mmCIF file of C-alpha atoms in Angstrom:
data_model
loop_
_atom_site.group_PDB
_atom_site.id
_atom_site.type_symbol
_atom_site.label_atom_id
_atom_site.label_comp_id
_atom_site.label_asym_id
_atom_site.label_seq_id
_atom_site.Cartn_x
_atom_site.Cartn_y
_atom_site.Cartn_z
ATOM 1 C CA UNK D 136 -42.232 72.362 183.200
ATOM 2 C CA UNK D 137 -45.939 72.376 182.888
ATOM 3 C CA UNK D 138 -48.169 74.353 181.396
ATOM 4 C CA UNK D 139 -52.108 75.105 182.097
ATOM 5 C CA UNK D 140 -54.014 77.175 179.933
ATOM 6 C CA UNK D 141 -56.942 77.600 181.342
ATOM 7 C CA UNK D 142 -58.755 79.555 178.830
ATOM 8 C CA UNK D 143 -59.005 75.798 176.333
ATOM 9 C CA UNK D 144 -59.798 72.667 176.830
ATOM 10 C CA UNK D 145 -58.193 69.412 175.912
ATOM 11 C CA UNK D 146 -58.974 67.788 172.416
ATOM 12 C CA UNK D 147 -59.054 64.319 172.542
ATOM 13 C CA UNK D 148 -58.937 64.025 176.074
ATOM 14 C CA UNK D 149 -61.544 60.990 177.715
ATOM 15 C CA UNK D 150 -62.392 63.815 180.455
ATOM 16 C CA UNK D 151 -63.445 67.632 180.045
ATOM 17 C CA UNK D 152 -59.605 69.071 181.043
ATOM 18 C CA UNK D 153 -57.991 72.815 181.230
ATOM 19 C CA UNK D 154 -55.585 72.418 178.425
ATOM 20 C CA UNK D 155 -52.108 71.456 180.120
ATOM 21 C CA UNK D 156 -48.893 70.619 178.328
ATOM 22 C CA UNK D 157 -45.502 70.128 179.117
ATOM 23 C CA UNK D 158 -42.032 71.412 178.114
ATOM 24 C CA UNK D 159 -38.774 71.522 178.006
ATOM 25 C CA UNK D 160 -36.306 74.250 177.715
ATOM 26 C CA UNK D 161 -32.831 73.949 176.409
ATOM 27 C CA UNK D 162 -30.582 77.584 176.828
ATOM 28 C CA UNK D 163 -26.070 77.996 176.040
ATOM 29 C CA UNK D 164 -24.239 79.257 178.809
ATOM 30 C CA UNK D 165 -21.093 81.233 178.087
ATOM 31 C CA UNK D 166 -18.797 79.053 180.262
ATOM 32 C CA UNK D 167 -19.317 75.980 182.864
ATOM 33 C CA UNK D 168 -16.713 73.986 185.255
ATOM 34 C CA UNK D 169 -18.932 71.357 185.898
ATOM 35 C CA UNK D 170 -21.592 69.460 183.614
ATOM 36 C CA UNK D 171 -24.093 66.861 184.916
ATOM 37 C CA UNK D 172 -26.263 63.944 183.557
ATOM 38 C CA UNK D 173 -29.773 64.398 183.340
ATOM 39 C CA UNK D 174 -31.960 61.328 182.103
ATOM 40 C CA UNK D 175 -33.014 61.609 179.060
ATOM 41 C CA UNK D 176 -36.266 60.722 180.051
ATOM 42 C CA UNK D 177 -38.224 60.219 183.115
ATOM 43 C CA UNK D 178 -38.896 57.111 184.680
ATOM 44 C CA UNK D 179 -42.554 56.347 183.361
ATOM 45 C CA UNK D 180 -41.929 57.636 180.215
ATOM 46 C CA UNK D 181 -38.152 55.341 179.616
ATOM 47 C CA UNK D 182 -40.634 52.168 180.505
ATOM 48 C CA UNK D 183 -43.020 52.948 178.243
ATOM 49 C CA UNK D 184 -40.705 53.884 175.623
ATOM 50 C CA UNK D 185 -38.751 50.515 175.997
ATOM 51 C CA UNK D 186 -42.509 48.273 175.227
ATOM 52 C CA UNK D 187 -43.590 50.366 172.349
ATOM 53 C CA UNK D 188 -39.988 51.363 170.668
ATOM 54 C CA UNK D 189 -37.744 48.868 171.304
ATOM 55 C CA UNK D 190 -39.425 45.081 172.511
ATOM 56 C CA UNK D 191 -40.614 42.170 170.563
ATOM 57 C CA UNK D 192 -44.306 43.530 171.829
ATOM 58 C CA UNK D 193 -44.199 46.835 170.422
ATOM 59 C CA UNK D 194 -44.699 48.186 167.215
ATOM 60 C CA UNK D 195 -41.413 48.115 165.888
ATOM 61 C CA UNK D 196 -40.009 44.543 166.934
ATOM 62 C CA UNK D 197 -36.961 45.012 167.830
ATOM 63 C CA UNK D 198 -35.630 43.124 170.455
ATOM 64 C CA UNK D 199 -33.651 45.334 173.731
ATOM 65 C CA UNK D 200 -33.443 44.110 177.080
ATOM 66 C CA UNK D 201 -36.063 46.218 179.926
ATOM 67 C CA UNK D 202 -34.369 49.575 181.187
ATOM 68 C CA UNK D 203 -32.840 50.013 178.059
ATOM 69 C CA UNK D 204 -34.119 54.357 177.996
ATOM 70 C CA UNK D 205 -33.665 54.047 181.368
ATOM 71 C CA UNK D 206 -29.662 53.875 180.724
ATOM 72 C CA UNK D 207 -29.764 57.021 178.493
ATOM 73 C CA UNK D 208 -28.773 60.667 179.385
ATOM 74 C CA UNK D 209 -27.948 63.920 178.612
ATOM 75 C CA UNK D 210 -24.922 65.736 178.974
ATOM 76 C CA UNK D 211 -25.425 68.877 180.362
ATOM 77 C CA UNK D 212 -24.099 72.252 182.298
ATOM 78 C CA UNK D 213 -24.972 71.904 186.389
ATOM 79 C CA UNK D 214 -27.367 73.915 187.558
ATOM 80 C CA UNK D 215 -26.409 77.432 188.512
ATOM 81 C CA UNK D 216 -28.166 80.763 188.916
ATOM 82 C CA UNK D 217 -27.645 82.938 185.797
ATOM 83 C CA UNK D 218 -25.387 86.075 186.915
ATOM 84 C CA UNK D 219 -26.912 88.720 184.899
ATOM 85 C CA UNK D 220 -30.682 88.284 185.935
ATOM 86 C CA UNK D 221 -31.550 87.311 182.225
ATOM 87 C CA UNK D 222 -30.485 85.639 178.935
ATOM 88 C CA UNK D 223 -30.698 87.614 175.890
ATOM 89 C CA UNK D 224 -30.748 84.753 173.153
ATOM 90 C CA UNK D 225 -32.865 83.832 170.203
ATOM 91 C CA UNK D 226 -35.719 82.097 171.196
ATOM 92 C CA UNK D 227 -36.728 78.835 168.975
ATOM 93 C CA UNK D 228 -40.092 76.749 169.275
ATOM 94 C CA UNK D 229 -40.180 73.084 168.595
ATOM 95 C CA UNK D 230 -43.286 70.689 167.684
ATOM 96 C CA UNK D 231 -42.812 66.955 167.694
ATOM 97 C CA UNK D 232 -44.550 64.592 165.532
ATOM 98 C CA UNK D 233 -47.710 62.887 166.349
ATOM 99 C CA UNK D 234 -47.610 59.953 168.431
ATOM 100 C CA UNK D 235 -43.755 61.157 169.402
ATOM 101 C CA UNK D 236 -42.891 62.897 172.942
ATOM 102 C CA UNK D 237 -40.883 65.648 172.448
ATOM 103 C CA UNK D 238 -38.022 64.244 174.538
ATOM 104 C CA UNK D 239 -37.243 61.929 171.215
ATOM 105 C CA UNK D 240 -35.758 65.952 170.030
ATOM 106 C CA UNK D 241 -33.704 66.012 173.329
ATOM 107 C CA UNK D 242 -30.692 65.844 171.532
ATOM 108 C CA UNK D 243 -31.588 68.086 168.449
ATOM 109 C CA UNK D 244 -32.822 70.631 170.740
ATOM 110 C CA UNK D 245 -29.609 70.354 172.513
ATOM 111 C CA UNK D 246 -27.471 70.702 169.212
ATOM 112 C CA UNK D 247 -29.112 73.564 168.367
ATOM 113 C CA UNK D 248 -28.942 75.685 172.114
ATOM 114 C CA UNK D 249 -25.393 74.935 171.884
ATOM 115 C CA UNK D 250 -25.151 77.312 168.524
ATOM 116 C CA UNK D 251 -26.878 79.943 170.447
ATOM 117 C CA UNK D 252 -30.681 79.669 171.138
ATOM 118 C CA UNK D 253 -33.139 79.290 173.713
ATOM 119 C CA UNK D 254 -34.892 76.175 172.741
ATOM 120 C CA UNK D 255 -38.370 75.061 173.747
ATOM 121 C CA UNK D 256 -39.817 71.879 172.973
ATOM 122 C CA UNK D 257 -43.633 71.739 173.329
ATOM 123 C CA UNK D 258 -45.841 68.250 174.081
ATOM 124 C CA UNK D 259 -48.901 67.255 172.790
ATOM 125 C CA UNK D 260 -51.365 65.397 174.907
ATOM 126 C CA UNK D 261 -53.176 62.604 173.825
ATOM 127 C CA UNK D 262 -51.565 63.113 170.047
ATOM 128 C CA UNK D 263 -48.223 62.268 171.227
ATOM 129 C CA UNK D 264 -47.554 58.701 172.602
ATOM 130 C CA UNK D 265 -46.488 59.670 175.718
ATOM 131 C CA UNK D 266 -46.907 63.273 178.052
ATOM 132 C CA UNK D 267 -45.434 62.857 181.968
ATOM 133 C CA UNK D 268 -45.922 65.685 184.486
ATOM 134 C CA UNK D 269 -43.621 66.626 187.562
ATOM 135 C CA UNK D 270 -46.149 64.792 189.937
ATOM 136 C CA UNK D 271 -45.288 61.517 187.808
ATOM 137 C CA UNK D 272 -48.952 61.647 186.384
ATOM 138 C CA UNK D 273 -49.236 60.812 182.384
ATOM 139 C CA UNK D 274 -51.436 61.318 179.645
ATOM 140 C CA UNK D 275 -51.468 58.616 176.774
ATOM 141 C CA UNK D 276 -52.222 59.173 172.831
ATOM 142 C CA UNK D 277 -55.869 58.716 172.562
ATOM 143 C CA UNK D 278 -55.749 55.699 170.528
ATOM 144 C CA UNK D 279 -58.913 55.720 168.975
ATOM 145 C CA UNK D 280 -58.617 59.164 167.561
ATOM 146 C CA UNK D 281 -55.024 58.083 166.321
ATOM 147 C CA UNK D 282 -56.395 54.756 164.355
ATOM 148 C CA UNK D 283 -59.114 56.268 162.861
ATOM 149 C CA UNK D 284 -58.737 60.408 162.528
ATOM 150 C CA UNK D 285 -60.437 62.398 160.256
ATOM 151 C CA UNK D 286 -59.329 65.290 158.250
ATOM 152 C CA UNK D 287 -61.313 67.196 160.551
ATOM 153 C CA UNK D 288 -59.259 65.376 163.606
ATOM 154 C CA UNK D 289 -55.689 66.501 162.291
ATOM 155 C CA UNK D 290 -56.668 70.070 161.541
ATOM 156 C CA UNK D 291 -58.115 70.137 165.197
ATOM 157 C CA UNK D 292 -54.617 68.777 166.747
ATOM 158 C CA UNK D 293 -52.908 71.151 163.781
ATOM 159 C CA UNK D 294 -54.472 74.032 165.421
ATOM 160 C CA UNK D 295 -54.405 73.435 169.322
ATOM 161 C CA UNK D 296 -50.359 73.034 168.887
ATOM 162 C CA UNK D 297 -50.384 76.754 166.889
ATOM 163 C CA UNK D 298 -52.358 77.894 169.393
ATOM 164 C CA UNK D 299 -50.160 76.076 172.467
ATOM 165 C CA UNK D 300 -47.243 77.550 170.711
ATOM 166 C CA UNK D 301 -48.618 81.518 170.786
ATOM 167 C CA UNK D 302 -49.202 80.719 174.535
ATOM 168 C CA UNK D 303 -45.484 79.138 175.524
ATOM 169 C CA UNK D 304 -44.898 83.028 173.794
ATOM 170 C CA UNK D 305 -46.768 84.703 175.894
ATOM 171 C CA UNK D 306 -45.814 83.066 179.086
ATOM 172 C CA UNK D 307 -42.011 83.213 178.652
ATOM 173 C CA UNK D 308 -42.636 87.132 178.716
ATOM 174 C CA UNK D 309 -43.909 86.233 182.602
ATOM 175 C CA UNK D 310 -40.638 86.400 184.947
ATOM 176 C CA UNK D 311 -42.071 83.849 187.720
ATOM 177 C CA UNK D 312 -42.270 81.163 184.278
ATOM 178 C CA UNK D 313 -39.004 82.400 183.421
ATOM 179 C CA UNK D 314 -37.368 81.995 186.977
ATOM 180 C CA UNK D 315 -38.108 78.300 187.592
ATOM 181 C CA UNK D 316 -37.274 77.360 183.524
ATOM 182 C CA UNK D 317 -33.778 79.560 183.908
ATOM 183 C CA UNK D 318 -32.809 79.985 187.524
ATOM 184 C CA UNK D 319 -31.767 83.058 188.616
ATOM 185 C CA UNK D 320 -33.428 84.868 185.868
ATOM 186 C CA UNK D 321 -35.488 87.723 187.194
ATOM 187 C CA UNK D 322 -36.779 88.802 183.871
ATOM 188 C CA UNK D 323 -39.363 87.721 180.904
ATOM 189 C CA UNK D 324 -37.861 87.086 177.873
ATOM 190 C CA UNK D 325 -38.178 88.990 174.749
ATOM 191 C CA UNK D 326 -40.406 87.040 172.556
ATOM 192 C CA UNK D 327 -40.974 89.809 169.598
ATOM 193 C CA UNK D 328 -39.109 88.027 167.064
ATOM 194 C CA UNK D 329 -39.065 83.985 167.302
ATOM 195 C CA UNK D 330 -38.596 81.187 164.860
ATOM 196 C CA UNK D 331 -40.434 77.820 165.239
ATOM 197 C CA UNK D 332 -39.795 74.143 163.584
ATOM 198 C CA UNK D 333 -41.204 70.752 163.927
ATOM 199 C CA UNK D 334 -41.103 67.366 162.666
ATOM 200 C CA UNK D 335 -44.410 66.084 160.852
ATOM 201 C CA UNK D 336 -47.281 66.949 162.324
ATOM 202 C CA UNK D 337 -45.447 69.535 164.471
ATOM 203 C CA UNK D 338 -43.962 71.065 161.207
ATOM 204 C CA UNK D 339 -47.753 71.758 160.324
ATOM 205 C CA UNK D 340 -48.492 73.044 163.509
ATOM 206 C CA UNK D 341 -45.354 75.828 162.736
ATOM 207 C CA UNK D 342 -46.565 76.799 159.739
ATOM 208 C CA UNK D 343 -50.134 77.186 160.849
ATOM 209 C CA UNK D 344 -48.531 79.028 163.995
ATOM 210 C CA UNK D 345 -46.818 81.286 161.542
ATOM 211 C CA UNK D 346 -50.126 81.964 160.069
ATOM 212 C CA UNK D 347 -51.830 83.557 163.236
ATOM 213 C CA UNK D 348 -48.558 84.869 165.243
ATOM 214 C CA UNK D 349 -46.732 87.558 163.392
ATOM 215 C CA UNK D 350 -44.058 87.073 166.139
ATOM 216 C CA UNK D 351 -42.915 83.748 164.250
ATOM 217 C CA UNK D 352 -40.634 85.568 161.683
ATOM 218 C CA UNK D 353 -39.863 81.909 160.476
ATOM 219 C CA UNK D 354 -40.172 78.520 160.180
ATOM 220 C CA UNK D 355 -39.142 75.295 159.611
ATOM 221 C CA UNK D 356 -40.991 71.442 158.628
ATOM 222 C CA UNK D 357 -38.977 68.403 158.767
ATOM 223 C CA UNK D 358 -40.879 65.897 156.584
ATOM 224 C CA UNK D 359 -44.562 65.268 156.812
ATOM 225 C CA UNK D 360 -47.706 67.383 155.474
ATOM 226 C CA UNK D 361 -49.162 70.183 155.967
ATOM 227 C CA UNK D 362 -53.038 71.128 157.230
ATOM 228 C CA UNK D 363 -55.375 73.762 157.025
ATOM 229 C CA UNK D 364 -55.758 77.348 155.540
ATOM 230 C CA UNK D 365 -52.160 77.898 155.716
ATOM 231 C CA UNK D 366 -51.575 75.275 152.354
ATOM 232 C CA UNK D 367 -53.769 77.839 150.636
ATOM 233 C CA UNK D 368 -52.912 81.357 152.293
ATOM 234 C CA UNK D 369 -49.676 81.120 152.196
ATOM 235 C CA UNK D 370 -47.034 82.923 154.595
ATOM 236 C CA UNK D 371 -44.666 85.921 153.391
ATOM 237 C CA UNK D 372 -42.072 85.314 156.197
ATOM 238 C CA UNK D 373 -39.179 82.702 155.543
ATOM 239 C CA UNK D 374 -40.227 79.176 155.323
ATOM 240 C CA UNK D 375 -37.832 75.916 154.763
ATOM 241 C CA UNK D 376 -39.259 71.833 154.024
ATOM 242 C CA UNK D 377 -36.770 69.267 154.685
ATOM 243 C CA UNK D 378 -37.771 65.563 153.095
ATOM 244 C CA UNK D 379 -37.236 62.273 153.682
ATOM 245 C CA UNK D 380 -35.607 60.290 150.324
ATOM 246 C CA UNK D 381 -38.231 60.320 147.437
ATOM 247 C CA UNK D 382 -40.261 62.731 149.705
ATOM 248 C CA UNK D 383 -40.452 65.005 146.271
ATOM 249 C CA UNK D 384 -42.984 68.554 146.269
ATOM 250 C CA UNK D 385 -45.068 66.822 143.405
ATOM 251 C CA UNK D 386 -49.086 66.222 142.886
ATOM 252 C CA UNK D 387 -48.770 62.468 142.659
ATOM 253 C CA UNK D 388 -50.484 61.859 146.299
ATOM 254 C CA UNK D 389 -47.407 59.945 147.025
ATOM 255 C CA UNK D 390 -46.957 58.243 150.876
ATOM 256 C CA UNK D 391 -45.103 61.354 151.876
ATOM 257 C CA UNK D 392 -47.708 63.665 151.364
ATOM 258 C CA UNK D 393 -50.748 62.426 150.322
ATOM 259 C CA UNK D 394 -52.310 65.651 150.068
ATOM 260 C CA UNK D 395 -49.690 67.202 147.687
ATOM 261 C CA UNK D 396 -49.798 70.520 150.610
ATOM 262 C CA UNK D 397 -46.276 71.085 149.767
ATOM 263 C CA UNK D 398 -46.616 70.886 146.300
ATOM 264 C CA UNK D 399 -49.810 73.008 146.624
ATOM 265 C CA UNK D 400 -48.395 75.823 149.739
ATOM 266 C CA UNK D 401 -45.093 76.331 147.511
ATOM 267 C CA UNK D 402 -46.270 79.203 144.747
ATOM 268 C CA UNK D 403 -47.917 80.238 147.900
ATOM 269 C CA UNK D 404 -44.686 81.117 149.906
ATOM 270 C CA UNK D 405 -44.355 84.633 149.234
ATOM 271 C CA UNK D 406 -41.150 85.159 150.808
ATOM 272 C CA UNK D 407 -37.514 83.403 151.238
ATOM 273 C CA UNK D 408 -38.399 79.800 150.886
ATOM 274 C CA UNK D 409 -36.513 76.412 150.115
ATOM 275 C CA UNK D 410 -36.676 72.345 149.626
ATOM 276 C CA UNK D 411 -33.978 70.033 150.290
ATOM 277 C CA UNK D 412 -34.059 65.995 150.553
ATOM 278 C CA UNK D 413 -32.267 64.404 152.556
ATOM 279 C CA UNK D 414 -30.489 61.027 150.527
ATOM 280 C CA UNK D 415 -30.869 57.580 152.496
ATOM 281 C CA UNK D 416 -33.451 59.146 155.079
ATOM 282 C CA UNK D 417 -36.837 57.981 156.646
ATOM 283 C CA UNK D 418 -39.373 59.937 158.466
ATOM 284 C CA UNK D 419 -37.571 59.575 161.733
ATOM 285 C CA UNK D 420 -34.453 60.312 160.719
ATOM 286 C CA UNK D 421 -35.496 63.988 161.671
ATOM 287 C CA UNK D 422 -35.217 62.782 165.251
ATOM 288 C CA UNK D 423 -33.043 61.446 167.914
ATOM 289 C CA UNK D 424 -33.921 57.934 167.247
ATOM 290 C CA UNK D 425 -30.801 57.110 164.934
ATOM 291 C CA UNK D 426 -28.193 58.786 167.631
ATOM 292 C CA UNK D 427 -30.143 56.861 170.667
ATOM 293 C CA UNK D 428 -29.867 53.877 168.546
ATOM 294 C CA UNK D 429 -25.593 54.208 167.596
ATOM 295 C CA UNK D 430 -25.464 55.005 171.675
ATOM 296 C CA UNK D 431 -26.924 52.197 172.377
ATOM 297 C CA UNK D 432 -24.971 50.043 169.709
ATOM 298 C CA UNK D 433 -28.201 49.197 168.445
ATOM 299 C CA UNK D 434 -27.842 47.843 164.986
ATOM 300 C CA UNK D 435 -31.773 47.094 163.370
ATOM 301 C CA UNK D 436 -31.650 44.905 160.351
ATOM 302 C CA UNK D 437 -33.063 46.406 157.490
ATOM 303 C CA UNK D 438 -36.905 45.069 158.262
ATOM 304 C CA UNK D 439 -36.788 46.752 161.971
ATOM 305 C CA UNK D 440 -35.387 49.757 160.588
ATOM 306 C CA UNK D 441 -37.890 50.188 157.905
ATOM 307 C CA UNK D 442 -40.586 49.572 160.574
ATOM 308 C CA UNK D 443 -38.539 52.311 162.653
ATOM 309 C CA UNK D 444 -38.236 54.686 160.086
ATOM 310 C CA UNK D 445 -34.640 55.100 160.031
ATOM 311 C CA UNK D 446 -32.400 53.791 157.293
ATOM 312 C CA UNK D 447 -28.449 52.698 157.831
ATOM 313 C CA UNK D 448 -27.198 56.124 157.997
ATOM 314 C CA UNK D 449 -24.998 56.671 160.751
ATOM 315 C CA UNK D 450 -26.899 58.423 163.674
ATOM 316 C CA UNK D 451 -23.752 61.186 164.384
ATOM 317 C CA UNK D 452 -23.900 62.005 160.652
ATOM 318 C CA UNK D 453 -27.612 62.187 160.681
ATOM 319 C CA UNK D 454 -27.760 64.205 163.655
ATOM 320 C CA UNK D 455 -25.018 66.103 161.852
ATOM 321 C CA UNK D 456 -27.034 67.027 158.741
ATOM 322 C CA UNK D 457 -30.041 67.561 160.338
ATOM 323 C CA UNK D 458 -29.020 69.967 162.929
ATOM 324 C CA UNK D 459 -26.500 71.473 160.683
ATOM 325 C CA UNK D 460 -29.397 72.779 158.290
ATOM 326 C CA UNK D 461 -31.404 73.580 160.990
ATOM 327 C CA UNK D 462 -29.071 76.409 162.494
ATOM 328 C CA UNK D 463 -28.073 77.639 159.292
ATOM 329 C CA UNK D 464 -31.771 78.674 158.399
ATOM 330 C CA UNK D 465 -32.381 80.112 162.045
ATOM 331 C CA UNK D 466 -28.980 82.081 161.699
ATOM 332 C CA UNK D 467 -30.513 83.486 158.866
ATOM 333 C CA UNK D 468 -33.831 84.493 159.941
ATOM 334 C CA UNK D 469 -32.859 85.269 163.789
ATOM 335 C CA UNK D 470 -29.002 86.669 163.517
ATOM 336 C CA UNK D 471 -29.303 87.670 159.809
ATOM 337 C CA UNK D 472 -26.559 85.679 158.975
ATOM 338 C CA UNK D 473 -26.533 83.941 155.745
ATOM 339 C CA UNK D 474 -25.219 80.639 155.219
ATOM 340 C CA UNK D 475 -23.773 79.152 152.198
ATOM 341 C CA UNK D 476 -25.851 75.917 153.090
ATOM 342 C CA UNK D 477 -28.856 77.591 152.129
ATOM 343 C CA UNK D 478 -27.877 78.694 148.809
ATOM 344 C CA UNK D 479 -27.154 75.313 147.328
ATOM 345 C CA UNK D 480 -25.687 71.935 147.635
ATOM 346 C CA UNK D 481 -21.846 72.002 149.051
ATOM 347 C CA UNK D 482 -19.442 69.303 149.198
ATOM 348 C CA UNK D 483 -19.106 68.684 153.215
ATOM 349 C CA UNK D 484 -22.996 67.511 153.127
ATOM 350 C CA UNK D 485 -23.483 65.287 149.612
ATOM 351 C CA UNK D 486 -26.442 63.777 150.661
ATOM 352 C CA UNK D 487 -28.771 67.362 150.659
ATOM 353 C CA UNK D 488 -30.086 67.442 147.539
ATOM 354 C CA UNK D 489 -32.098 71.215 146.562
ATOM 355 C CA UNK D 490 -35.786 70.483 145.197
ATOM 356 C CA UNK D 491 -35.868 73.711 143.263
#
């Protein structure tokens, strides 16, 4: 669904633009006959996906034959009007990394509605590769800005995805948005208490969300750094870093944060917070791009997978993990449920490791 705010502008747009984004909305239903396939990603979007991801042209150099997103799909529940006029579930925001549509979280966003949350996955445009609208218009990642941003750049795109995320809030409380995302529904949903997460970039766009919307009662960042006065003002609601191997909380500058901000927000996290480090991980193995690859029996050598980002761990077990962690901090912060995951390492998941 789209999105217009017409009270910003685009950043890094080549045009003066309302500020328009689009998202995506994964919800549980108790019980379904009938399920249907839904591409995983629109037409445009698969064909540019297949030059830049997975051809001997793009970035990555692996080799895969034309319509090769094209094939891919999601599993889902057919379409049906909701019986009660509303859902009452826990509502979860998602932010994707830079240069990275948020349909690469399809299937983590999935994963996680299935345990019992309304899931929303929020583009970027023109700081994610990628944003298609319903009328098969697309935005592209302003490449110049991407080659050559400034600190001032990142705080900018840091900020207009906090800000887009306090918006998708205060639409979803607006029944006419809520009837064409859930259909059926005649009601807003209640947005008072939320959690948000993100991967990267979008995991410093929930933190710095979390800074100006007292609504966010948590949050999650999968890897990356984090930007702006948040790093220094803290947060006193529940926040949780997951890292990449050797993705440590030091103040070496190392490639995983070369701004030591999670060495330098940590004695700043003045309520429940935690680290854990994922073993034989890359920065994109907090996405869907190792399960796309297993479904696609997809097998980079070690070279293409380095330039991908992903290592040789099995995509099911690394959606697995991922996911796993994931729900167990929202059950805590949204269904005050605590997990034993969350309280140290446990023999069903070796590979998390706690950075104490």
């Amino acid at each position: 669904m789209e999105l217009i705010d017409k009270s910003r502008l685009q950043p890094f747009a080549p045009t003066v633009q309302q500020r328009k984004f689009m998202v995506s909305m994964f919800y549980p239903v108790s019980s379904h006959k009938s399920t249907t396939l839904v591409n995983y990603m629109p037409p445009a979007t698969a064909a540019f996906e297949d030059s830049s991801q997975l051809s001997d042209t793009g970035s990555a150099g692996l080799i895969s034959p034309n319509g090769t997103f094209e094939k891919l799909a999601l599993q889902l529940a057919g379409k049906s009007p909701q019986t009660q006029g509303t859902i009452d579930f826990p509502i979860v925001l998602f932010s994707p990394a830079e240069a990275t549509t948020r349909l690469f979280y399809s299937v983590i966003a999935q994963t996680i509605a299935s345990s019992g949350y309304i899931v929303i996955t929020i583009d970027a445009p023109y700081d994610v590769d990628i944003v298609e609208y319903s009328d098969g218009s697309m935005d592209l990642i302003n490449t110049t800005v991407a080659a050559t941003a400034t600190e001032a750049d990142i705080d900018l795109a840091v900020s207009t995805r906090a800000q887009d995320a306090s918006f998708v809030l205060d639409q979803l409380r607006n029944a006419s948005v809520i009837s064409q995302l859930i259909p059926g529904s005649s009601q807003g949903l209640n947005v008072r208490k939320v959690a948000m997460f993100g991967h990267s970039l979008g995991g410093a766009a929930t933190a710095a969300a979390m800074l100006n919307d007292s609504r966010i009662a948590g949050g999650l960042a999968m890897d990356g750094s984090l930007y702006g006065p948040v790093v220094q003002e803290g947060l006193d609601r529940p926040f949780m870093l997951m890292a990449h191997t050797n993705h440590t909380r030091t103040n070496d500058s190392s490639a995983g944060d070369p701004s030591n901000s999670w060495f330098d927000i940590w004695p700043n996290l003045r309520g429940w917070k935690l680290d854990i480090i994922l073993a034989n991980s890359l920065h994109y193995t907090f996405s869907d791009l190792p399960i796309v690859l297993e479904t696609l029996g997809i097998v980079p050598n070690a070279t293409i997978a380095n330039n991908l980002h992903v290592t040789d761990l099995n995509g099911s077990r690394a959606l697995k993990i991922v996911t796993t962690y994931v729900i167990g901090f929202f059950d805590m912060v949204l269904k005050y449920k605590p997990s034993p995951l969350l309280q140290g390492p446990v023999a069903a998941f070796p590979e998390v490791t706690f950075e104490r």
